[in-house]
Coordinates of N, CA and C in Angstrom, one line a residue:
M186 N 142.8 119.9 89.9 CA 142.1 118.7 89.8 C 141.1 118.6 91.0
S187 N 139.9 118.2 90.7 CA 138.8 118.1 91.7 C 138.8 116.7 92.3
S188 N 138.2 116.6 93.5 CA 138.1 115.3 94.2 C 136.9 114.5 93.7
P189 N 136.9 113.2 93.9 CA 135.7 112.4 93.5 C 134.5 112.9 94.2
H190 N 134.6 113.3 95.5 CA 133.4 113.9 96.2 C 132.9 115.2 95.5
A191 N 133.8 116.0 95.2 CA 133.4 117.3 94.5 C 132.8 117.0 93.2
D192 N 133.3 116.0 92.5 CA 132.7 115.7 91.2 C 131.3 115.1 91.4
A193 N 131.1 114.3 92.4 CA 129.8 113.7 92.7 C 128.8 114.8 93.1
V194 N 129.2 115.8 93.9 CA 128.4 116.9 94.3 C 128.0 117.7 93.1
A195 N 128.9 118.0 92.2 CA 128.7 118.8 91.0 C 127.7 118.0 90.1
E196 N 127.8 116.7 90.0 CA 126.8 115.9 89.2 C 125.4 116.0 89.8
R197 N 125.4 115.9 91.1 CA 124.1 115.9 91.8 C 123.5 117.3 91.6
A198 N 124.3 118.4 91.8 CA 123.8 119.7 91.6 C 123.2 119.9 90.2
D199 N 123.9 119.4 89.2 CA 123.4 119.5 87.8 C 122.1 118.8 87.6
L200 N 121.9 117.6 88.2 CA 120.7 116.9 88.2 C 119.6 117.7 88.8
L201 N 119.9 118.2 90.0 CA 118.8 119.0 90.7 C 118.4 120.2 90.0
R202 N 119.4 120.9 89.4 CA 119.1 122.2 88.6 C 118.1 121.9 87.5
R203 N 118.1 120.7 86.9 CA 117.2 120.3 85.9 C 115.9 119.8 86.4
S204 N 115.7 119.7 87.7 CA 114.5 119.1 88.3 C 113.7 120.1 89.0
G205 N 112.6 120.6 88.4 CA 111.6 121.3 89.1 C 112.0 122.3 90.1
I206 N 111.6 122.0 91.4 CA 111.7 123.0 92.5 C 113.1 123.4 92.8
W207 N 114.1 122.6 92.4 CA 115.5 123.0 92.7 C 116.0 124.1 91.9
A208 N 115.4 124.4 90.8 CA 115.9 125.5 89.9 C 115.9 126.9 90.7
A209 N 115.1 127.0 91.7 CA 114.9 128.3 92.5 C 116.1 128.5 93.4
L210 N 116.9 127.5 93.7 CA 118.0 127.6 94.7 C 119.2 128.4 94.0
S211 N 119.8 129.2 94.9 CA 121.0 129.8 94.4 C 122.1 128.8 94.3
D212 N 123.2 129.0 93.6 CA 124.2 128.0 93.4 C 124.8 127.6 94.7
P213 N 125.2 128.5 95.6 CA 125.8 127.9 96.9 C 124.8 127.0 97.7
V214 N 123.5 127.4 97.7 CA 122.6 126.5 98.4 C 122.3 125.2 97.7
L215 N 122.3 125.3 96.4 CA 122.1 124.1 95.6 C 123.2 123.1 95.8
H216 N 124.5 123.6 95.8 CA 125.6 122.7 96.0 C 125.7 122.2 97.4
A217 N 125.3 123.0 98.4 CA 125.2 122.5 99.8 C 124.1 121.4 99.9
T218 N 123.0 121.6 99.3 CA 121.9 120.6 99.3 C 122.4 119.3 98.6
A219 N 123.0 119.5 97.5 CA 123.6 118.3 96.8 C 124.6 117.5 97.6
A220 N 125.4 118.3 98.3 CA 126.4 117.6 99.2 C 125.8 116.9 100.4
A221 N 124.6 117.3 100.8 CA 123.9 116.7 102.0 C 123.1 115.5 101.5
M222 N 122.9 115.3 100.3 CA 122.0 114.2 99.8 C 122.8 112.9 99.8
Q223 N 122.1 111.8 100.1 CA 122.7 110.5 100.1 C 122.1 109.6 99.1
P224 N 122.9 108.8 98.4 CA 122.3 107.8 97.4 C 121.6 106.7 98.2
A225 N 120.5 106.2 97.5 CA 119.7 105.1 98.1 C 119.3 104.2 96.9
A226 N 119.3 102.9 97.1 CA 118.9 101.9 96.1 C 117.7 101.1 96.6
F227 N 116.7 100.8 95.7 CA 115.5 100.1 96.1 C 115.3 99.0 95.1
A228 N 115.0 97.8 95.5 CA 114.7 96.7 94.7 C 113.2 96.8 94.2
D229 N 113.0 96.1 93.1 CA 111.6 96.0 92.5 C 110.6 95.7 93.6
G230 N 109.6 96.5 93.7 CA 108.5 96.3 94.7 C 108.8 96.8 96.1
E231 N 110.0 97.3 96.3 CA 110.3 97.8 97.7 C 109.6 99.1 97.9
L232 N 109.1 99.2 99.1 CA 108.4 100.5 99.6 C 109.4 101.5 99.9
I233 N 109.3 102.7 99.2 CA 110.2 103.8 99.5 C 109.5 104.8 100.5
I234 N 108.2 105.1 100.3 CA 107.5 105.9 101.2 C 106.1 105.2 101.4
R235 N 105.7 105.2 102.7 CA 104.4 104.6 103.0 C 103.3 105.7 103.3
Q236 N 102.2 105.6 102.6 CA 101.1 106.5 102.8 C 100.7 106.6 104.3
G237 N 100.4 107.8 104.8 CA 99.9 108.0 106.1 C 101.0 108.2 107.2
E238 N 102.3 108.0 106.8 CA 103.3 108.2 107.8 C 103.9 109.6 107.7
P239 N 104.6 110.0 108.8 CA 105.3 111.3 108.7 C 106.3 111.3 107.7
G240 N 106.5 112.4 106.9 CA 107.5 112.5 105.9 C 108.9 112.5 106.6
R241 N 109.8 111.7 106.1 CA 111.2 111.7 106.7 C 112.2 112.1 105.7
H242 N 112.0 111.8 104.4 CA 112.9 112.1 103.4 C 112.3 112.6 102.1
L243 N 113.0 113.4 101.4 CA 112.7 113.8 100.1 C 113.6 112.9 99.2
H244 N 113.0 112.5 98.0 CA 113.8 111.7 97.1 C 113.8 112.3 95.7
V245 N 114.9 112.2 95.0 CA 115.0 112.6 93.6 C 115.4 111.3 92.9
V246 N 114.6 110.8 91.9 CA 115.0 109.6 91.2 C 116.1 109.9 90.3
T247 N 117.2 109.0 90.4 CA 118.3 109.2 89.5 C 118.4 108.1 88.5
A248 N 117.8 106.9 88.8 CA 117.7 105.8 87.8 C 116.5 105.0 88.1
G249 N 115.9 104.4 87.0 CA 114.8 103.6 87.2 C 113.5 104.4 87.4
A250 N 112.5 103.8 88.1 CA 111.2 104.4 88.2 C 110.6 104.0 89.5
A251 N 109.6 104.7 89.9 CA 108.8 104.4 91.1 C 107.4 104.7 90.9
D252 N 106.5 103.8 91.3 CA 105.0 104.0 91.2 C 104.5 104.7 92.4
V253 N 103.5 105.6 92.1 CA 102.8 106.3 93.2 C 101.5 105.6 93.3
R254 N 101.2 105.1 94.5 CA 100.0 104.4 94.8 C 99.2 105.0 95.9
V255 N 97.9 105.1 95.7 CA 97.0 105.6 96.8 C 96.0 104.5 97.2
H256 N 95.8 104.4 98.5 CA 94.9 103.5 99.1 C 93.5 104.1 99.2
G257 N 92.5 103.5 98.7 CA 91.2 104.0 98.7 C 90.5 103.6 100.0
A258 N 89.4 104.2 100.3 CA 88.6 103.9 101.6 C 88.1 102.5 101.6
N259 N 87.9 101.9 100.4 CA 87.4 100.5 100.3 C 88.5 99.5 100.3
G260 N 89.7 99.9 100.5 CA 90.8 99.0 100.5 C 91.5 98.8 99.2
T261 N 91.0 99.4 98.1 CA 91.7 99.3 96.9 C 93.0 100.1 96.8
V262 N 93.9 99.7 96.0 CA 95.1 100.4 95.8 C 95.2 100.8 94.3
V263 N 95.3 102.1 94.1 CA 95.4 102.6 92.7 C 96.7 103.2 92.4
T264 N 97.3 102.8 91.3 CA 98.6 103.5 90.9 C 98.1 104.8 90.1
V265 N 98.6 105.9 90.6 CA 98.1 107.2 90.1 C 99.2 107.9 89.3
G266 N 100.4 107.3 89.3 CA 101.5 107.9 88.5 C 102.8 107.1 88.6
T267 N 103.7 107.5 87.8 CA 105.1 106.9 87.9 C 106.1 108.0 87.8
M268 N 107.1 107.9 88.7 CA 108.1 108.8 88.8 C 109.4 108.3 88.1
A269 N 109.9 109.0 87.1 CA 111.1 108.6 86.4 C 112.3 109.5 86.8
A270 N 113.4 109.2 86.2 CA 114.6 110.0 86.5 C 114.4 111.5 86.5
G271 N 114.8 112.1 87.5 CA 114.7 113.6 87.7 C 113.5 114.0 88.5
A272 N 112.5 113.1 88.7 CA 111.3 113.4 89.5 C 111.6 113.5 91.0
C273 N 110.9 114.3 91.6 CA 111.1 114.5 93.1 C 109.8 114.2 93.8
F274 N 110.0 113.5 94.9 CA 108.8 113.2 95.7 C 109.2 113.2 97.2
G275 N 108.1 113.4 98.0 CA 108.3 113.4 99.5 C 108.5 114.9 100.0
E276 N 108.6 115.8 99.1 CA 108.8 117.2 99.6 C 107.6 117.8 100.2
M277 N 106.4 117.4 99.8 CA 105.2 118.1 100.3 C 105.0 117.8 101.8
S278 N 105.2 116.6 102.2 CA 105.1 116.3 103.6 C 106.2 117.0 104.5
L279 N 107.3 117.2 103.9 CA 108.4 117.8 104.6 C 108.1 119.3 104.8
L280 N 107.5 119.9 103.7 CA 107.1 121.3 103.8 C 105.9 121.6 104.7
S281 N 104.9 120.7 104.5 CA 103.6 121.0 105.2 C 103.6 120.4 106.7
G282 N 104.4 119.4 106.9 CA 104.3 118.7 108.2 C 103.2 117.6 108.2
D283 N 102.4 117.5 107.1 CA 101.4 116.5 107.0 C 102.0 115.2 106.8
V284 N 101.2 114.1 107.0 CA 101.6 112.8 106.7 C 101.7 112.6 105.2
T285 N 102.4 111.6 104.7 CA 102.5 111.3 103.3 C 101.2 110.9 102.7
S286 N 100.9 111.3 101.5 CA 99.6 111.2 100.8 C 99.5 109.9 100.0
A287 N 100.6 109.2 99.8 CA 100.6 108.0 98.9 C 101.8 107.1 99.2
D288 N 101.7 105.9 98.8 CA 102.8 105.0 98.8 C 103.7 105.3 97.6
V289 N 105.0 105.2 97.7 CA 105.8 105.2 96.5 C 106.6 103.9 96.6
V290 N 106.5 103.1 95.5 CA 107.1 101.8 95.4 C 108.0 101.7 94.2
A291 N 109.2 101.1 94.4 CA 110.1 100.9 93.3 C 109.5 100.0 92.2
S292 N 109.6 100.5 91.0 CA 109.1 99.8 89.8 C 110.3 99.3 89.0
G293 N 110.8 98.1 89.4 CA 112.1 97.6 88.9 C 113.1 98.2 89.8
S294 N 114.3 98.1 89.5 CA 115.4 98.7 90.3 C 115.3 100.2 90.2
C295 N 115.4 100.9 91.4 CA 115.2 102.3 91.5 C 116.3 102.9 92.4
E296 N 116.9 104.0 91.9 CA 117.9 104.7 92.7 C 117.5 106.1 92.9
T297 N 117.7 106.6 94.1 CA 117.4 108.0 94.4 C 118.5 108.7 95.1
L298 N 118.4 110.0 95.2 CA 119.2 110.8 96.1 C 118.2 111.2 97.2
T299 N 118.6 111.1 98.4 CA 117.7 111.4 99.5 C 118.2 112.6 100.3
L300 N 117.3 113.3 100.9 CA 117.6 114.4 101.8 C 116.7 114.3 103.0
D301 N 117.2 114.2 104.2 CA 116.4 114.0 105.4 C 115.8 115.3 105.8
R302 N 114.8 115.2 106.7 CA 114.1 116.3 107.2 C 115.0 117.4 107.8
P303 N 116.0 117.1 108.6 CA 116.8 118.2 109.2 C 117.6 118.9 108.1
A304 N 118.1 118.2 107.1 CA 118.9 118.9 106.0 C 117.9 119.7 105.2
F305 N 116.7 119.2 104.9 CA 115.8 119.9 104.1 C 115.2 121.1 104.7
T306 N 115.0 121.1 106.0 CA 114.4 122.2 106.7 C 115.3 123.3 107.2
T307 N 116.5 123.2 106.7 CA 117.4 124.4 107.1 C 116.7 125.6 106.6
D308 N 116.8 126.7 107.3 CA 116.2 127.9 107.0 C 116.4 128.4 105.5
V309 N 117.7 128.2 105.1 CA 118.0 128.7 103.8 C 117.3 128.0 102.7
V310 N 117.4 126.6 102.7 CA 116.8 125.8 101.7 C 115.3 126.1 101.6
V311 N 114.5 126.0 102.7 CA 113.1 126.2 102.7 C 112.8 127.7 102.3
A312 N 113.5 128.6 102.8 CA 113.3 130.0 102.4 C 113.5 130.2 100.9
E313 N 114.5 129.7 100.3 CA 114.8 129.8 98.9 C 113.7 129.1 98.0
L314 N 113.3 127.9 98.5 CA 112.3 127.2 97.7 C 111.0 127.9 97.8
L315 N 110.6 128.4 98.9 CA 109.3 129.2 99.0 C 109.4 130.5 98.2
M316 N 110.5 131.1 98.3 CA 110.7 132.4 97.5 C 110.5 132.0 96.0
G317 N 111.2 131.0 95.5 CA 111.1 130.6 94.1 C 109.7 130.2 93.8
A318 N 109.0 129.5 94.6 CA 107.6 129.1 94.3 C 106.7 130.3 94.3
R319 N 106.9 131.3 95.1 CA 106.1 132.5 95.1 C 106.4 133.3 93.8
Y320 N 107.6 133.4 93.3 CA 107.9 134.1 92.1 C 107.5 133.4 90.8
E321 N 107.3 132.1 90.9 CA 106.9 131.3 89.7 C 105.4 131.4 89.4
K322 N 104.6 131.9 90.3 CA 103.2 131.9 90.1 C 102.8 133.1 89.2

């Protein structure tokens, strides 16, 4: 019989396996990554990521949706996309070290799994993601 924590990690790993960049991870690294992720909930209109700030977390949407908004030079804000369940965001600033390129705002109630920079940047996770990206081209 498995524990509730083990069941939750297995569910997270299954979700990640179906979501883009995570498919490149080996099973042990995928499960370790899933175990390190924390659930987060955001109310409608709540800012998840602010454009121009250092990246602190990667998010995988598990329920609801989030709008991606870019601030123009003239002060306008344009919604350029919507992230639904399974979508991943925040990873580019963690990989590159650049500031975030857009706001991400909850569109209705939104739940994510988050991974902070220290957990994301472990040598194994980054190496496996980069190896997978290299072989996918």
